[in-house]
Structure formats: structure tokens, C-alpha cells
Short mmCIF file of C-alpha atoms and ligand atoms in Angstrom, two decimals:
data_model
loop_
_atom_site.label_atom_id
_atom_site.label_comp_id
_atom_site.label_asym_id
_atom_site.label_seq_id
_atom_site.Cartn_x
_atom_site.Cartn_y
_atom_site.Cartn_z
CA MET A 1 92.29 51.20 90.68
CA GLU A 2 93.63 51.46 87.12
CA SER A 3 97.10 49.98 86.92
CA THR A 4 100.15 52.17 86.33
CA THR A 5 102.51 49.21 86.06
CA PRO A 6 105.75 50.89 85.14
CA THR A 7 107.33 50.20 81.79
CA VAL A 8 110.99 49.32 81.86
CA HIS A 9 113.62 51.95 81.18
CA SER A 10 117.12 50.91 80.23
CA THR A 11 119.95 53.07 81.51
CA GLY A 12 122.57 51.04 79.63
CA THR A 13 124.01 49.39 82.72
CA SER A 14 120.89 48.46 84.61
CA ILE A 15 117.21 48.03 84.10
CA ARG A 16 115.03 50.05 86.47
CA PRO A 17 111.36 50.84 86.54
CA GLN A 18 110.41 54.14 84.98
CA ARG A 19 109.16 56.60 87.59
CA THR A 20 105.67 57.86 86.89
CA VAL A 21 104.71 61.50 87.32
CA LEU A 22 101.40 63.31 86.97
CA ILE A 23 101.58 67.02 86.10
CA SER A 24 98.48 69.17 86.62
CA GLY A 25 98.26 72.05 84.12
CA ALA A 26 99.27 72.35 80.44
CA SER A 27 100.18 76.02 80.08
CA ILE A 28 103.81 77.09 80.56
CA ALA A 29 105.19 75.31 83.64
CA GLY A 30 103.36 72.03 82.86
CA PRO A 31 104.72 71.30 79.36
CA THR A 32 108.19 72.52 80.40
CA LEU A 33 108.23 70.00 83.25
CA ALA A 34 106.85 67.34 80.91
CA TYR A 35 109.57 68.00 78.32
CA TRP A 36 112.46 67.69 80.75
CA LEU A 37 111.06 64.81 82.80
CA HIS A 38 110.37 62.79 79.65
CA ARG A 39 113.92 63.50 78.58
CA TYR A 40 115.17 62.33 81.97
CA GLY A 41 113.36 58.99 81.63
CA PHE A 42 110.13 59.59 83.54
CA ALA A 43 106.76 58.32 82.28
CA VAL A 44 104.78 61.57 82.17
CA THR A 45 101.04 62.22 82.23
CA VAL A 46 99.65 65.76 82.03
CA VAL A 47 96.09 66.55 83.12
CA GLU A 48 94.52 69.84 81.98
CA LYS A 49 91.05 71.00 82.88
CA ALA A 50 90.55 72.82 79.55
CA SER A 51 89.78 70.85 76.39
CA ALA A 52 93.02 71.96 74.66
CA PRO A 53 96.05 74.14 75.46
CA ARG A 54 94.51 77.51 76.24
CA GLY A 55 95.15 80.26 73.69
CA GLY A 56 94.78 83.85 74.71
CA GLY A 57 96.90 86.45 73.07
CA TYR A 58 98.21 88.86 75.66
CA PRO A 59 101.93 89.38 75.18
CA ILE A 60 104.36 87.93 77.70
CA ASP A 61 108.11 88.26 78.10
CA VAL A 62 110.71 85.51 78.14
CA ARG A 63 113.83 87.00 79.66
CA GLY A 64 117.20 86.39 81.24
CA THR A 65 117.75 82.84 82.48
CA ALA A 66 114.52 81.66 80.82
CA ILE A 67 116.06 82.35 77.39
CA GLU A 68 118.64 79.68 78.15
CA VAL A 69 115.87 77.25 79.18
CA VAL A 70 114.07 77.60 75.84
CA ARG A 71 117.39 77.42 73.98
CA ARG A 72 118.16 74.09 75.67
CA MET A 73 114.67 72.88 74.72
CA GLY A 74 115.41 73.64 71.06
CA ILE A 75 112.47 76.05 70.72
CA LEU A 76 114.38 79.35 70.76
CA PRO A 77 114.24 79.74 66.92
CA GLN A 78 110.45 79.27 66.94
CA LEU A 79 110.08 81.82 69.71
CA GLN A 80 112.33 84.25 67.89
CA ASP A 81 110.04 83.87 64.86
CA ALA A 82 107.05 84.56 67.14
CA HIS A 83 108.75 87.60 68.73
CA ILE A 84 106.44 90.57 68.52
CA GLY A 85 109.10 93.26 68.47
CA SER A 86 108.88 96.61 70.19
CA PRO A 87 105.55 98.29 69.56
CA ARG A 88 105.09 102.02 69.63
CA PHE A 89 103.81 102.96 73.10
CA THR A 90 101.43 105.94 73.27
CA PHE A 91 100.37 107.31 76.65
CA LEU A 92 97.03 109.09 76.75
CA ASP A 93 95.54 111.56 79.20
CA ALA A 94 92.03 111.50 80.70
CA ASP A 95 90.45 112.82 77.47
CA GLY A 96 92.43 110.52 75.19
CA GLY A 97 94.94 113.23 74.20
CA GLU A 98 98.52 112.09 73.56
CA ILE A 99 101.01 112.73 76.37
CA VAL A 100 103.98 111.04 74.75
CA ALA A 101 104.69 108.27 72.22
CA LEU A 102 107.73 106.04 72.76
CA ASP A 103 109.44 102.98 71.43
CA GLY A 104 108.33 100.08 73.68
CA GLY A 105 111.86 99.26 74.76
CA ALA A 106 111.95 102.16 77.19
CA VAL A 107 108.99 100.77 79.06
CA ALA A 108 109.74 97.07 78.93
CA GLY A 109 113.42 97.60 79.77
CA GLY A 110 114.17 94.48 77.73
CA ALA A 111 117.62 93.41 76.68
CA GLU A 112 118.24 92.70 73.03
CA ARG A 113 118.07 88.97 73.70
CA ASP A 114 114.75 89.12 75.51
CA LEU A 115 111.62 87.95 73.76
CA GLU A 116 108.05 89.17 73.81
CA VAL A 117 105.57 86.68 72.38
CA ARG A 118 101.85 86.14 72.47
CA ARG A 119 101.08 83.90 75.40
CA GLY A 120 99.10 81.53 73.15
CA ASP A 121 102.10 81.18 70.82
CA LEU A 122 104.33 80.16 73.74
CA THR A 123 101.88 77.56 75.07
CA ALA A 124 101.32 76.14 71.55
CA ILE A 125 105.09 75.84 70.92
CA LEU A 126 105.63 74.18 74.30
CA HIS A 127 102.75 71.76 73.73
CA ALA A 128 104.05 70.83 70.27
CA ALA A 129 107.46 70.08 71.82
CA VAL A 130 106.01 67.33 74.07
CA ARG A 131 102.67 66.19 72.70
CA ASP A 132 104.07 63.07 70.97
CA ASP A 133 106.09 61.96 73.98
CA VAL A 134 103.78 62.26 76.96
CA GLU A 135 100.20 61.38 77.78
CA PHE A 136 97.75 64.31 77.85
CA LEU A 137 94.39 64.08 79.62
CA PHE A 138 92.36 67.12 78.58
CA ASP A 139 88.96 68.02 80.01
CA ASP A 140 89.87 66.48 83.35
CA ALA A 141 91.36 67.51 86.69
CA ILE A 142 92.62 66.10 89.95
CA ASP A 143 89.81 65.65 92.45
CA THR A 144 91.60 64.00 95.38
CA LEU A 145 95.16 63.00 96.30
CA ASP A 146 96.03 60.30 98.82
CA GLN A 147 99.67 59.92 99.87
CA SER A 148 99.14 57.26 102.55
CA GLY A 149 100.49 54.43 100.37
CA HIS A 150 103.78 54.07 98.48
CA GLY A 151 102.80 56.52 95.76
CA VAL A 152 100.11 59.13 95.25
CA ASP A 153 96.64 57.71 94.63
CA VAL A 154 94.80 60.16 92.40
CA THR A 155 91.09 60.35 91.77
CA PHE A 156 90.19 62.47 88.77
CA ARG A 157 87.04 64.48 88.27
CA SER A 158 86.08 62.10 85.46
CA GLY A 159 86.06 59.28 88.02
CA ARG A 160 89.20 57.53 86.78
CA GLN A 161 91.69 56.49 89.45
CA ARG A 162 95.44 56.00 89.06
CA THR A 163 98.57 55.87 91.16
CA PHE A 164 101.73 57.87 90.38
CA ASP A 165 105.14 58.03 92.03
CA LEU A 166 104.96 61.83 92.06
CA VAL A 167 102.44 64.61 91.39
CA LEU A 168 103.53 68.10 90.27
CA GLY A 169 101.16 71.07 90.42
CA ALA A 170 101.60 73.48 87.49
CA ASP A 171 98.01 74.61 87.64
CA GLY A 172 98.48 78.34 88.06
CA ILE A 173 97.94 80.99 90.71
CA HIS A 174 94.68 79.42 91.98
CA SER A 175 96.25 75.93 92.07
CA ARG A 176 93.95 73.15 93.19
CA THR A 177 96.99 70.91 93.76
CA ARG A 178 98.40 73.47 96.21
CA GLU A 179 95.10 73.67 98.05
CA LEU A 180 94.95 69.87 98.37
CA VAL A 181 98.43 69.49 99.88
CA LEU A 182 99.22 72.83 101.54
CA GLY A 183 95.85 74.43 102.32
CA PRO A 184 93.67 77.36 101.26
CA GLU A 185 95.04 80.05 98.95
CA ALA A 186 94.25 82.98 101.26
CA GLN A 187 97.14 82.20 103.61
CA PHE A 188 99.71 82.31 100.76
CA ASP A 189 98.32 85.15 98.70
CA ARG A 190 99.85 88.63 98.79
CA TYR A 191 97.18 90.82 97.24
CA LEU A 192 98.75 93.83 95.51
CA GLY A 193 95.63 95.99 95.42
CA TYR A 194 94.83 95.86 91.70
CA CYS A 195 92.40 93.97 89.47
CA VAL A 196 92.88 93.28 85.79
CA ALA A 197 90.55 92.31 82.96
CA VAL A 198 92.02 91.11 79.66
CA PHE A 199 89.99 90.30 76.56
CA THR A 200 90.00 90.49 72.78
CA VAL A 201 88.25 93.20 70.76
CA PRO A 202 88.02 93.77 67.00
CA ASN A 203 90.68 96.10 65.62
CA THR A 204 88.28 98.80 64.53
CA PHE A 205 90.91 101.38 65.53
CA GLY A 206 93.31 100.54 62.70
CA LEU A 207 96.18 100.03 65.17
CA SER A 208 99.31 98.20 64.11
CA ARG A 209 102.20 97.21 66.39
CA GLU A 210 101.12 99.74 68.93
CA VAL A 211 100.02 100.05 72.55
CA ARG A 212 97.69 102.85 73.61
CA LEU A 213 97.52 103.32 77.37
CA TRP A 214 94.94 105.63 78.92
CA SER A 215 95.39 106.45 82.60
CA VAL A 216 93.70 108.42 85.33
CA PRO A 217 94.56 107.92 89.02
CA GLY A 218 93.82 104.31 89.95
CA ARG A 219 92.42 103.34 86.54
CA SER A 220 94.02 102.37 83.25
CA ALA A 221 92.80 101.02 79.93
CA ALA A 222 95.00 99.77 77.14
CA LEU A 223 94.72 98.50 73.60
CA TYR A 224 97.59 96.38 72.33
CA ALA A 225 98.01 95.56 68.63
CA THR A 226 100.68 92.84 68.54
CA GLY A 227 100.77 92.94 64.72
CA ASP A 228 98.58 94.10 61.88
CA ASP A 229 95.86 91.78 63.19
CA HIS A 230 92.13 92.05 62.99
CA GLU A 231 92.05 91.76 66.79
CA LEU A 232 93.47 93.75 69.69
CA THR A 233 94.12 92.76 73.28
CA ALA A 234 92.24 95.09 75.62
CA PHE A 235 93.28 95.59 79.25
CA LEU A 236 91.32 97.28 82.03
CA THR A 237 93.42 97.64 85.18
CA PHE A 238 92.25 99.34 88.35
CA ARG A 239 93.17 99.93 91.95
CA GLN A 240 90.94 98.04 94.36
CA PRO A 241 92.20 98.21 97.95
CA GLU A 242 89.95 95.38 99.17
CA ARG A 243 89.97 92.04 97.37
CA PRO A 244 86.65 91.94 95.42
CA LEU A 245 85.46 88.51 96.47
CA ALA A 246 82.01 88.70 94.83
CA ALA A 247 83.49 89.80 91.49
CA LEU A 248 85.83 86.82 91.48
CA ARG A 249 82.93 84.41 91.85
CA ASP A 250 80.09 86.02 89.95
CA PRO A 251 80.21 87.39 86.35
CA VAL A 252 77.39 89.89 87.01
CA ALA A 253 79.14 91.29 90.11
CA ARG A 254 82.37 91.42 88.09
CA TRP A 255 80.84 93.48 85.32
CA ASP A 256 79.09 95.77 87.84
CA LEU A 257 82.42 96.39 89.57
CA VAL A 258 84.24 97.20 86.32
CA ALA A 259 81.35 99.34 85.00
CA SER A 260 81.09 101.38 88.23
CA THR A 261 84.88 101.73 88.49
CA PHE A 262 85.15 103.13 84.96
CA ALA A 263 81.90 105.15 85.00
CA GLY A 264 82.41 108.57 83.41
CA ALA A 265 85.77 107.62 81.90
CA GLY A 266 86.90 109.25 78.65
CA TRP A 267 88.65 108.00 75.49
CA GLU A 268 87.35 104.64 74.22
CA VAL A 269 86.82 103.28 77.74
CA PRO A 270 82.97 103.09 77.75
CA GLY A 271 83.10 100.97 74.57
CA LEU A 272 85.76 98.71 76.07
CA VAL A 273 83.73 98.18 79.24
CA GLY A 274 80.76 97.19 77.07
CA ALA A 275 82.95 94.86 74.99
CA MET A 276 84.22 93.20 78.15
CA ARG A 277 80.72 92.07 79.05
CA ASP A 278 80.36 90.19 75.75
CA ALA A 279 83.96 88.97 75.41
CA GLY A 280 84.27 85.25 74.80
CA ASP A 281 87.80 85.05 76.21
CA LEU A 282 87.62 87.32 79.25
CA PHE A 283 90.37 86.84 81.82
CA PHE A 284 89.60 88.64 85.09
CA ASP A 285 91.68 88.34 88.23
CA VAL A 286 93.13 90.09 91.21
CA VAL A 287 96.81 91.02 90.93
CA SER A 288 98.54 88.90 93.55
CA GLN A 289 101.70 87.06 94.41
CA ILE A 290 101.95 83.57 95.86
CA ARG A 291 104.46 83.19 98.67
CA LEU A 292 104.80 79.72 100.16
CA PRO A 293 106.93 78.60 103.10
CA SER A 294 107.56 75.33 101.24
CA TRP A 295 107.00 74.31 97.61
CA SER A 296 106.26 70.64 98.32
CA ASN A 297 104.54 68.25 100.65
CA GLY A 298 105.46 64.56 100.54
CA ARG A 299 105.42 63.32 96.95
CA VAL A 300 103.74 66.46 95.62
CA ALA A 301 105.61 69.60 94.50
CA LEU A 302 104.61 72.84 92.77
CA ALA A 303 106.10 74.95 89.98
CA GLY A 304 105.26 78.18 88.15
CA ASP A 305 102.48 80.45 89.35
CA ALA A 306 101.15 77.66 91.61
CA ALA A 307 104.30 77.94 93.74
CA TYR A 308 105.58 81.49 93.25
CA ALA A 309 103.38 83.70 91.06
CA PRO A 310 105.19 87.06 90.91
CA SER A 311 102.19 88.96 89.38
CA PHE A 312 102.08 90.52 85.95
CA LEU A 313 103.40 93.79 87.40
CA THR A 314 106.84 92.14 87.36
CA GLY A 315 106.44 90.72 83.82
CA GLN A 316 108.33 87.67 85.08
CA GLY A 317 105.62 85.00 85.51
CA SER A 318 106.44 83.06 82.36
CA SER A 319 110.18 83.30 82.91
CA LEU A 320 109.85 81.99 86.48
CA ALA A 321 107.58 79.19 85.25
CA LEU A 322 110.12 78.13 82.58
CA THR A 323 113.16 78.42 84.84
CA GLY A 324 111.56 76.89 87.94
CA SER A 325 110.30 73.93 85.91
CA TYR A 326 113.77 73.32 84.50
CA MET A 327 115.18 73.39 88.04
CA LEU A 328 112.56 71.01 89.43
CA ALA A 329 113.06 68.49 86.61
CA HIS A 330 116.84 68.76 86.97
CA SER A 331 116.63 68.11 90.72
CA LEU A 332 114.44 65.04 90.15
CA ALA A 333 116.91 63.73 87.55
CA THR A 334 119.88 64.14 89.87
CA HIS A 335 118.32 62.97 93.15
CA PRO A 336 116.67 59.53 93.14
CA ASP A 337 115.00 60.39 96.46
CA HIS A 338 112.10 62.76 95.81
CA ALA A 339 112.41 64.49 99.20
CA GLU A 340 116.04 65.34 98.48
CA ALA A 341 115.11 66.44 94.96
CA PHE A 342 112.37 68.78 96.19
CA ALA A 343 114.72 70.22 98.84
CA ALA A 344 117.43 70.83 96.21
CA TYR A 345 114.91 72.47 93.84
CA GLU A 346 113.86 74.89 96.53
CA ARG A 347 117.37 75.55 97.82
CA ASP A 348 118.68 76.37 94.33
CA THR A 349 115.69 78.34 93.02
CA ARG A 350 114.20 80.27 95.94
CA GLU A 351 116.60 83.21 95.88
CA PHE A 352 115.94 83.74 92.16
CA VAL A 353 112.20 83.71 92.83
CA THR A 354 112.52 86.11 95.77
CA LEU A 355 114.55 88.60 93.73
CA ASN A 356 112.00 88.54 90.93
CA GLN A 357 108.99 88.83 93.23
CA ALA A 358 110.69 91.85 94.81
CA LEU A 359 110.62 93.68 91.46
CA VAL A 360 107.05 94.62 92.28
CA ASP A 361 108.29 96.72 95.22
CA ASP A 362 110.71 98.47 92.90
CA GLY A 363 108.29 100.41 90.76
CA GLY A 364 106.38 97.44 89.32
CA ALA A 365 103.11 99.38 89.49
CA ARG A 366 104.58 102.59 88.07
CA LEU A 367 102.68 102.10 84.84
CA PHE A 368 99.41 102.21 86.82
CA PRO A 369 99.69 105.14 89.26
CA ALA A 370 97.09 105.19 92.00
CA THR A 371 97.18 108.91 92.84
CA ALA A 372 97.15 112.16 90.84
CA GLU A 373 100.61 112.96 92.19
CA ALA A 374 102.04 109.59 91.13
CA LEU A 375 100.42 109.95 87.71
CA GLU A 376 101.98 113.39 87.23
CA GLN A 377 105.37 112.02 88.32
CA ARG A 378 105.02 109.19 85.81
CA ASN A 379 104.09 111.57 83.02
CA THR A 380 106.98 113.90 83.83
CA MET A 381 109.32 110.92 83.73
CA LEU A 382 107.82 109.79 80.40
CA ARG A 383 108.22 113.23 78.81
CA GLU A 384 111.91 113.09 79.65
CA LEU A 385 112.16 109.74 77.87
CA VAL A 386 111.59 111.17 74.39
CA ALA A 387 115.29 110.68 73.73
CA MET A 388 115.33 106.94 74.18
CA PRO A 389 117.59 105.54 76.90
CA GLU A 390 119.34 102.25 76.28
CA PRO A 391 117.22 99.47 77.74
CA THR A 392 118.84 97.95 80.80
CA PRO A 393 118.07 94.33 81.74
CA ARG A 394 117.26 93.83 85.43
CA ALA A 395 119.79 91.79 87.40
CA ALA A 396 116.98 89.67 88.86
CA HIS A 397 116.06 88.34 85.40
CA SER A 398 119.39 86.55 85.09
CA ALA A 399 120.11 85.91 88.76
CA LEU A 400 120.28 82.15 88.33
CA THR A 401 122.78 80.15 86.29
CA LEU A 402 121.24 76.92 85.09
CA PRO A 403 122.97 73.70 86.09
CA GLU A 404 124.30 71.63 83.22
CA LEU A 405 122.02 69.21 81.43
CA VAL A 406 121.89 65.75 82.94
CA GLN A 407 123.32 63.29 80.42
CA MET A 408 121.22 60.13 80.33
CA ALA A 409 123.13 56.89 79.73
C1 FAD B 501 97.34 90.24 81.90
C2 FAD B 501 98.53 89.40 82.17
C3 FAD B 501 99.73 89.79 81.60
C4 FAD B 501 100.86 89.05 81.85
N1 FAD B 501 102.05 89.44 81.33
C5 FAD B 501 103.16 88.74 81.58
C6 FAD B 501 104.43 89.14 81.04
O1 FAD B 501 104.58 90.13 80.35
N2 FAD B 501 105.50 88.36 81.30
C7 FAD B 501 105.38 87.23 82.02
O2 FAD B 501 106.39 86.55 82.19
N3 FAD B 501 104.22 86.84 82.56
C8 FAD B 501 103.10 87.57 82.36
N4 FAD B 501 101.91 87.17 82.90
C9 FAD B 501 101.89 86.02 83.80
C10 FAD B 501 101.95 84.72 83.09
O3 FAD B 501 100.86 84.55 82.21
C11 FAD B 501 101.92 83.62 84.15
O4 FAD B 501 102.81 83.94 85.17
C12 FAD B 501 102.33 82.32 83.53
O5 FAD B 501 101.36 82.00 82.58
C13 FAD B 501 102.44 81.19 84.57
O6 FAD B 501 102.43 79.95 83.92
P1 FAD B 501 101.92 78.65 84.68
O7 FAD B 501 102.08 77.54 83.68
O8 FAD B 501 102.59 78.53 85.99
O9 FAD B 501 100.39 78.92 85.01
P2 FAD B 501 99.14 79.26 84.05
O10 FAD B 501 99.61 79.89 82.78
O11 FAD B 501 98.19 79.98 84.90
O12 FAD B 501 98.58 77.84 83.68
C14 FAD B 501 97.89 76.99 84.55
C15 FAD B 501 97.25 75.88 83.72
O13 FAD B 501 96.64 74.94 84.60
C16 FAD B 501 95.32 74.70 84.17
N5 FAD B 501 94.55 74.35 85.38
C17 FAD B 501 94.13 75.18 86.35
N6 FAD B 501 93.52 74.48 87.32
C18 FAD B 501 93.56 73.19 86.95
C19 FAD B 501 93.11 72.00 87.54
N7 FAD B 501 92.47 71.99 88.72
N8 FAD B 501 93.33 70.83 86.89
C20 FAD B 501 93.98 70.81 85.68
N9 FAD B 501 94.42 71.92 85.07
C21 FAD B 501 94.23 73.09 85.71
C22 FAD B 501 94.88 75.97 83.50
O14 FAD B 501 93.81 75.75 82.59
C23 FAD B 501 96.17 76.38 82.78
O15 FAD B 501 96.28 75.76 81.53
C24 FAD B 501 100.78 87.89 82.67
C25 FAD B 501 99.56 87.48 83.21
C26 FAD B 501 98.46 88.24 82.98
C27 FAD B 501 97.17 87.81 83.58
#
């Protein structure tokens, strides 16, 4: 087995071996963990199955407590530069006619401080903040984990073998790390009854800083122009009471499902369904939450979507990934015993996660009404919004106060 002989880390008063940690996933939770653990004196390795940090432009929000996380990381100015700003939001009826056009703030409910950035911009900024300080293994993944010794023996898909003191899973909603240490996804997955396809299309519509959302009961299509770009992010979202297992596995079944679901749809939807088939960057998934009884097992712990995906209906996935990663790294820095650290992480973070996951029960799917009655209610509510209300931040977004930074000697 390849040696991971620890290098020596000086704390000023004593010399102790540097603890080694392997993080699986280099998206949002992974680089955030890497940043803080490097800062707290850990020797960090990140393994990512893709060949580089994954781009992908759909806009995500960084809100509430997560703003303080990125401020402490020193990347808030870069994210403010990348902030998309409130687009105009136009709601369309079945034929593509305009129901109402609004400033985006009324829909997002964002506070002035909150940020909306392209997901790829956030991952690139996070990667740049750590790439010189930690080891990245791209194009590889964890194959097996063995905790029977004094550390975690890891076999990678590439065949390499190494031992780490700790392994942290930041590998997303379908986490392989979670499956290896806690079991199959099905037992932890709360399916919310929707599917979503996200992909890029050319901006042949001449849209600029604008969202166009077409809805009929149970089906929605959207085009999002984050700037004056040549490209738009297209979304197809639909109600699907049973989890579509074949469509998750098989691209042909996936396209058949989307095509039959949107058959006969108006507006630009037929063209979007066709574009989805040829999209090079298609993201297709069920809309689900992950709810785990415990976020760790032995020397392995989870953060971000792997541990507590809230679903995009809450708009809080990135903020939970940033905040939860800060909390996990902080707990490891303040508790030399990993079991105590993992217990503290969970004790101090779980309520925040629960409050944010609960946002989905509080109108999270209101943008995508499943019935004609719910759609009419939504449209009536939207028509009343023409005079813009002040955006109100949700209490859940800021329901955790970060502990102070750990000062390293
Ligand atoms: C359409 C859509 C819109 C969204 N909008 C918002 C929003 O407005 N606000 C918001 O906060 N969130 C939003 N989200 C959710 C947000 O993208 C996620 O919650 C967030 O990205 C979670 O970050 P993560 O780092 O935990 O996981 P991910 O971003 O899923 O990253 C996991 C990483 O692990 C890698 N990986 C996976 N498996 C392995 C493996 N076996 N080995 C090694 N690497 C692996 C992946 O390639 C990826 O890089 C949205 C999501 C979608 C799909």
C-alpha cells in the first residue's frame, strides 16, 4: 500500500503528525472542507471523478449564514463580482402568452446581502482558493473503504491504494461514500415527486437578464439568461408521482419520458425537448431530499448534499453545503478525537439543516403547481405582486451562528 507517512506540523509548542484526510467530491462542499481543513493543519487530498471542477451554469443562491462562510474564506468580493443580479421574471401561460412580468426579487425572496451566482462560477472560485494548497486527484474515485485498521484504507478506481486518518464524503446527492458506509440511497431518500432536466441552449431568443417560465399543471419549462450571453440555461421540470427508475439509468428512456410528458405542449417547449436530446451538458435527476439518522460512521463523515440534500425547491443546497462544511472542519479542528468531532458537527448543525429542509413543505413547489387549481392560485398571487413587495429573508437561512475561527498557534 502506498505510504501516507505524515509530514510534521509544528504548532509552536509541540510537534505532532499532520492528520491526513481524503475528501471525495470537488464541487461546493469538497473544496470548502479542503480550504478549512488545510487552514487547520490537516494534510488534504481531494478525489473527484470528473476530469476537472465541473462547470454548468445554472444559477444558485448563497444566502444567510453561508454569506459569512464565504466572507471568512476571503472570496466574498469575487462572488459579489459574479453576482447575477435580479433578472426580470416573466410568467407565461399554456400558449406562451404573458401572465405577469416581475422583478426577480419577489420570487427569490432574497435579502440585499444574498448572492445569486452561476454554479460554475462558485465551484471555480472555490477550487482556485485551495488548488495550490491541497492535493487533487481528478478522474478517479473511491472504490472501497476499509476501517478495520487504525485509519481508513482506501482503494481507488484507478487501482492506487492509500491510507488516511479520515475520509469525508462531499460527493453529492447520490454519494458513493454514503453508500459504502451507511447503505443504499433508497432508505435515506425522500422523493418529492418531481423530475428536472437542466441544459444549455443557444440564445436564439435574444433574452438578456431574464427568466421566462412557462407552466401548465404538473409541467414547467424555463429559459434563464443570466447575462447578455450567447447561451441560456433551459429547465424542464415535471411532476412524476413514481420515481422513474428506468429514466435515471438509461438516456433513451429518459428522453422518451420527457418527450411523452411534454407532448403537445405550447410555447417553445417542443424545441427545448429536442435540444435536450442533443445537449452536451444535460443534468437530469429526480427532486429529492436526503435524510440520514447519522452523518458519520467510524472515521468517515458526510457533508453537503451527500448528508442532507434539501432539493433545489428550497434553493438552499449550496448554502447548506458551505455552512455544513465549515461546521465539520471547525469540529475537527476543535476536537482531536474524530468521534467527538463528528458528534459535535451533527449536534451543532442538524437543527439548521432540518429548518432548511422543511422549507420545501412551506410552499417550496409553489413555482411548479401540480393541479389547475394550484396553478390558478399561483397566477392570482402573481398578479397581485405587480407592486413589488419588499423581499423578506427566511429565518431558516440564517438560523445558525457560526462559531469563531479556530486560531492556529
Ligand atoms: C437545477 C438545480 C438548481 C439548483 N438551484 C439551487 C439554488 O438556487 N440554490 C442552491 O443553494 N442550490 C441549488 N441547487 C443545489 C445545489 O447545486 C447543490 O445542493 C449543491 O451543489 C451541493 O453541493 P455538493 O458539493 O454537496 O454536491 P455536488 O454539487 O453534487 O457535488 C458533488 C461532487 O462530487 C463528485 N462526485 C460524485 N460522485 C463521486 C465519486 N464517486 N467520486 C468522486 N467524486 C464524485 C461530482 O462530480 C461533484 O463534483 C440546485 C440544483 C439543481 C440540480
